[in-house]
Short mmCIF file of N, CA and C in Angstrom, two decimals:
data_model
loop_
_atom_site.label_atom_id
_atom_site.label_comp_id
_atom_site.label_asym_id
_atom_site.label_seq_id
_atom_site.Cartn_x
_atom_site.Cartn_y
_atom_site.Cartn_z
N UNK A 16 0.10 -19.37 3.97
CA UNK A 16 0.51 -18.14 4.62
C UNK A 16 1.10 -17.16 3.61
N UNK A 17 1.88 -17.83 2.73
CA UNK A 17 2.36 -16.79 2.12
C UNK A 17 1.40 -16.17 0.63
N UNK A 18 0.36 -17.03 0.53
CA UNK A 18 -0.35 -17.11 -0.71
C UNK A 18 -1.24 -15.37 0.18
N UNK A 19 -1.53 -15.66 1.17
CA UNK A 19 -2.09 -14.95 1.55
C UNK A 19 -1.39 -13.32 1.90
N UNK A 20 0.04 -13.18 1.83
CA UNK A 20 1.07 -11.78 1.85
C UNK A 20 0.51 -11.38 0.09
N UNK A 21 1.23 -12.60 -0.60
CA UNK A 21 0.85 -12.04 -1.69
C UNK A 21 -0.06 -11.21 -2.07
N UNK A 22 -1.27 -11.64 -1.90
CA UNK A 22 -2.80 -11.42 -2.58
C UNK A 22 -2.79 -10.09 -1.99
N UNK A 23 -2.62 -9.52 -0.21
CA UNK A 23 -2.31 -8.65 0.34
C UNK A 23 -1.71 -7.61 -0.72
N UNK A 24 0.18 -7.63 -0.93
CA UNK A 24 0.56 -6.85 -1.47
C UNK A 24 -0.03 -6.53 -2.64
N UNK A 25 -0.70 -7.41 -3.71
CA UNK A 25 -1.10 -7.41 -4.72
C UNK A 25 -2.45 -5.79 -4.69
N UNK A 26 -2.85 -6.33 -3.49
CA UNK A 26 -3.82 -4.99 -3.58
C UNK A 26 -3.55 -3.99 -2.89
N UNK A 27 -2.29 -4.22 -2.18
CA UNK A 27 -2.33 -2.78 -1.18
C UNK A 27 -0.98 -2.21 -2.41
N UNK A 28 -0.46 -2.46 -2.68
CA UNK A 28 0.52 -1.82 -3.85
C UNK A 28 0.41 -0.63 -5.13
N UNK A 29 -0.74 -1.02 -5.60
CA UNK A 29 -0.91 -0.18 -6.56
C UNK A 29 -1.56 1.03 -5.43
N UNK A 30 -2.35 0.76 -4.50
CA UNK A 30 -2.39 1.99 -3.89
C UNK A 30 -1.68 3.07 -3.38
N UNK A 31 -0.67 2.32 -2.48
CA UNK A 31 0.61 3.14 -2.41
C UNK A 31 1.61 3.84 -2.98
N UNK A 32 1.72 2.92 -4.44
CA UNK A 32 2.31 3.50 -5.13
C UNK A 32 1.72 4.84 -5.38
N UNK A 33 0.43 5.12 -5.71
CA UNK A 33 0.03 5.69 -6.16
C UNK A 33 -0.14 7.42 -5.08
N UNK A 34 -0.21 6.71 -3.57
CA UNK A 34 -0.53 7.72 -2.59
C UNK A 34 1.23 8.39 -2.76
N UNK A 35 2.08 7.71 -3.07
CA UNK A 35 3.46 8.40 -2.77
C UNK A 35 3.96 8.91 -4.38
N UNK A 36 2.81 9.00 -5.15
CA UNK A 36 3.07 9.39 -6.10
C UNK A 36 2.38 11.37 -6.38
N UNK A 37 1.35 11.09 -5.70
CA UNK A 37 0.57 12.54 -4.79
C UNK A 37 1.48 12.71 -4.00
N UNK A 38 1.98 12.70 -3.06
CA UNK A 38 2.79 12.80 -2.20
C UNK A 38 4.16 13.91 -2.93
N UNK A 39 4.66 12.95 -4.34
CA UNK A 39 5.43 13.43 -5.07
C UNK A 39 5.01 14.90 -5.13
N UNK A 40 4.11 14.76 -6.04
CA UNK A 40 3.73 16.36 -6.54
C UNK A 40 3.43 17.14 -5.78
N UNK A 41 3.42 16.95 -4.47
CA UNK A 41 3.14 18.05 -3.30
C UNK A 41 4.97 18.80 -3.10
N UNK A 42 5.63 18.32 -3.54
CA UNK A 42 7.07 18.47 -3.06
C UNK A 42 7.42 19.39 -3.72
N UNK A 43 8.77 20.16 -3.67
CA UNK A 43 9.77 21.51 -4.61
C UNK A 43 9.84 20.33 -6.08
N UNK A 44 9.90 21.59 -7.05
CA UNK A 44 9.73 21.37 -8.24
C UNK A 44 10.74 19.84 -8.63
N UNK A 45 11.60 19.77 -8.43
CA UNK A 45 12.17 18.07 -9.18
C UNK A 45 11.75 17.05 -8.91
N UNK A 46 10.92 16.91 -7.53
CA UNK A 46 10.34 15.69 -7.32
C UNK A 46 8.83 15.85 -7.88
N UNK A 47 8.04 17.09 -8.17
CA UNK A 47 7.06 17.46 -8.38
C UNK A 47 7.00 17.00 -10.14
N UNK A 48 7.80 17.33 -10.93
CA UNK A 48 7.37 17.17 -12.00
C UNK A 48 7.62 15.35 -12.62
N UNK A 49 8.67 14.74 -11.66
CA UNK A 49 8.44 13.55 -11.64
C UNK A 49 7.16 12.50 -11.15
N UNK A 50 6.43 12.97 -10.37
CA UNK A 50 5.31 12.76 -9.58
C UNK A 50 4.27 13.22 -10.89
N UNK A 51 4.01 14.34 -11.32
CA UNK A 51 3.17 14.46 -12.78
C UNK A 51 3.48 13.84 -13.35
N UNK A 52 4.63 14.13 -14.54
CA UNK A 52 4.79 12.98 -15.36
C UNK A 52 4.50 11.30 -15.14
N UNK A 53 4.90 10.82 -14.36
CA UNK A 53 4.58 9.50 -13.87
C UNK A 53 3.10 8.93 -13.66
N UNK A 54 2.47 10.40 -12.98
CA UNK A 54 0.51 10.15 -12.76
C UNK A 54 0.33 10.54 -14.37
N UNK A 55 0.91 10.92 -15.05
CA UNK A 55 -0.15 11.48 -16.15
C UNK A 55 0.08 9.78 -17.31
N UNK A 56 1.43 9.25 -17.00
CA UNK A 56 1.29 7.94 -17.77
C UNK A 56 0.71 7.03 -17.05
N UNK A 57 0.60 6.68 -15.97
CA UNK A 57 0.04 5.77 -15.47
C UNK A 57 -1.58 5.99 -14.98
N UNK A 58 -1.95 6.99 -14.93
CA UNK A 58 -3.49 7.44 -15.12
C UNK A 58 -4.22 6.48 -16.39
N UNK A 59 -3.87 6.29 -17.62
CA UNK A 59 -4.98 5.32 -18.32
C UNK A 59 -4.47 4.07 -17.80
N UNK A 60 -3.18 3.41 -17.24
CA UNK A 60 -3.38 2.47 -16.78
C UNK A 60 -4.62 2.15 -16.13
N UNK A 61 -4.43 3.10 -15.00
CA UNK A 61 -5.20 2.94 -13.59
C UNK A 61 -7.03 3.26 -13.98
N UNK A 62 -7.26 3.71 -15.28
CA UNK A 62 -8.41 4.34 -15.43
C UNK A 62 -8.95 2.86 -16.08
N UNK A 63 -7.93 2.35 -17.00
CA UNK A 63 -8.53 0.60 -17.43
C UNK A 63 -8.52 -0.11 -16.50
N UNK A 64 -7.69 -0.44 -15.12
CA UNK A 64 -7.76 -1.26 -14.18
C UNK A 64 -9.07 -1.21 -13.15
N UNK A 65 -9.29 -0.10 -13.59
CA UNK A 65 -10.56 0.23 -12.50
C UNK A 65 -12.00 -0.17 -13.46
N UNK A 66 -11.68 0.10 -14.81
CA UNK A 66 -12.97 -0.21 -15.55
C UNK A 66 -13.26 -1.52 -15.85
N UNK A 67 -12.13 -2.44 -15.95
CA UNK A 67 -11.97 -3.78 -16.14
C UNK A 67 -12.44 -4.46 -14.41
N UNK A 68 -12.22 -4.09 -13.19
CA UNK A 68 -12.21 -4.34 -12.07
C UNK A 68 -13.60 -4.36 -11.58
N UNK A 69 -14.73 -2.84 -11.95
CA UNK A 69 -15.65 -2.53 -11.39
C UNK A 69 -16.78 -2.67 -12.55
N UNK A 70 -16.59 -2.74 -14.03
CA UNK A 70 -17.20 -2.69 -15.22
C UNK A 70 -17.21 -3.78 -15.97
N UNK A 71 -16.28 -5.01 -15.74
CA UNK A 71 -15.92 -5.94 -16.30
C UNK A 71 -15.68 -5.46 -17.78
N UNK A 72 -15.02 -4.60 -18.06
CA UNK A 72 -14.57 -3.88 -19.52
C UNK A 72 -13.05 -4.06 -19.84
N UNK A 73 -12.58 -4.58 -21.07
CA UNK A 73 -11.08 -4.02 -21.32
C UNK A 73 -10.61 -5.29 -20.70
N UNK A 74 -9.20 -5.20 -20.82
CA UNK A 74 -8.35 -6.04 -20.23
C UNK A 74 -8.20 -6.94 -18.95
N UNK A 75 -8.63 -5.92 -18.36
CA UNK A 75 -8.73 -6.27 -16.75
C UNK A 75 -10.09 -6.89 -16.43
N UNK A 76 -10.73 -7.13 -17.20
CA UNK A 76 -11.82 -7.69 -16.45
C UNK A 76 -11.47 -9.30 -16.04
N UNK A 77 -12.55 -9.57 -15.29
CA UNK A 77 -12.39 -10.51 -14.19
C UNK A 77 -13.33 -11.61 -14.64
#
């Protein structure tokens, strides 16, 4: 049961993070430039997680 929350959060997480990170930058400027800054470092994360995920390339591959 719980192997199965895990695996869950494991993939619904980086999404969210990511939707309340848009979310950010929609807001008045102090939460806005925290919301950029934050997507603009974690963008090559997310750009290798996806290439390693769907490309079997880089780190992340499977």
């Amino acid at each position: 049961m719980l192997d199965g929350i895990t695996a869950l959060s494991r993939r619904v997480l980086p999404l969210v993070g990511t939707v309340y990170l848009c979310y950010l930058v929609t807001q008045p400027p102090p939460a806005r430039w925290v919301g950029l800054v934050c997507l603009a470092v974690l963008a090559p994360f997310a750009v290798g997680w996806a290439a390693g995920r769907f490309f079997d390339v880089g780190p992340w591959a499977t």
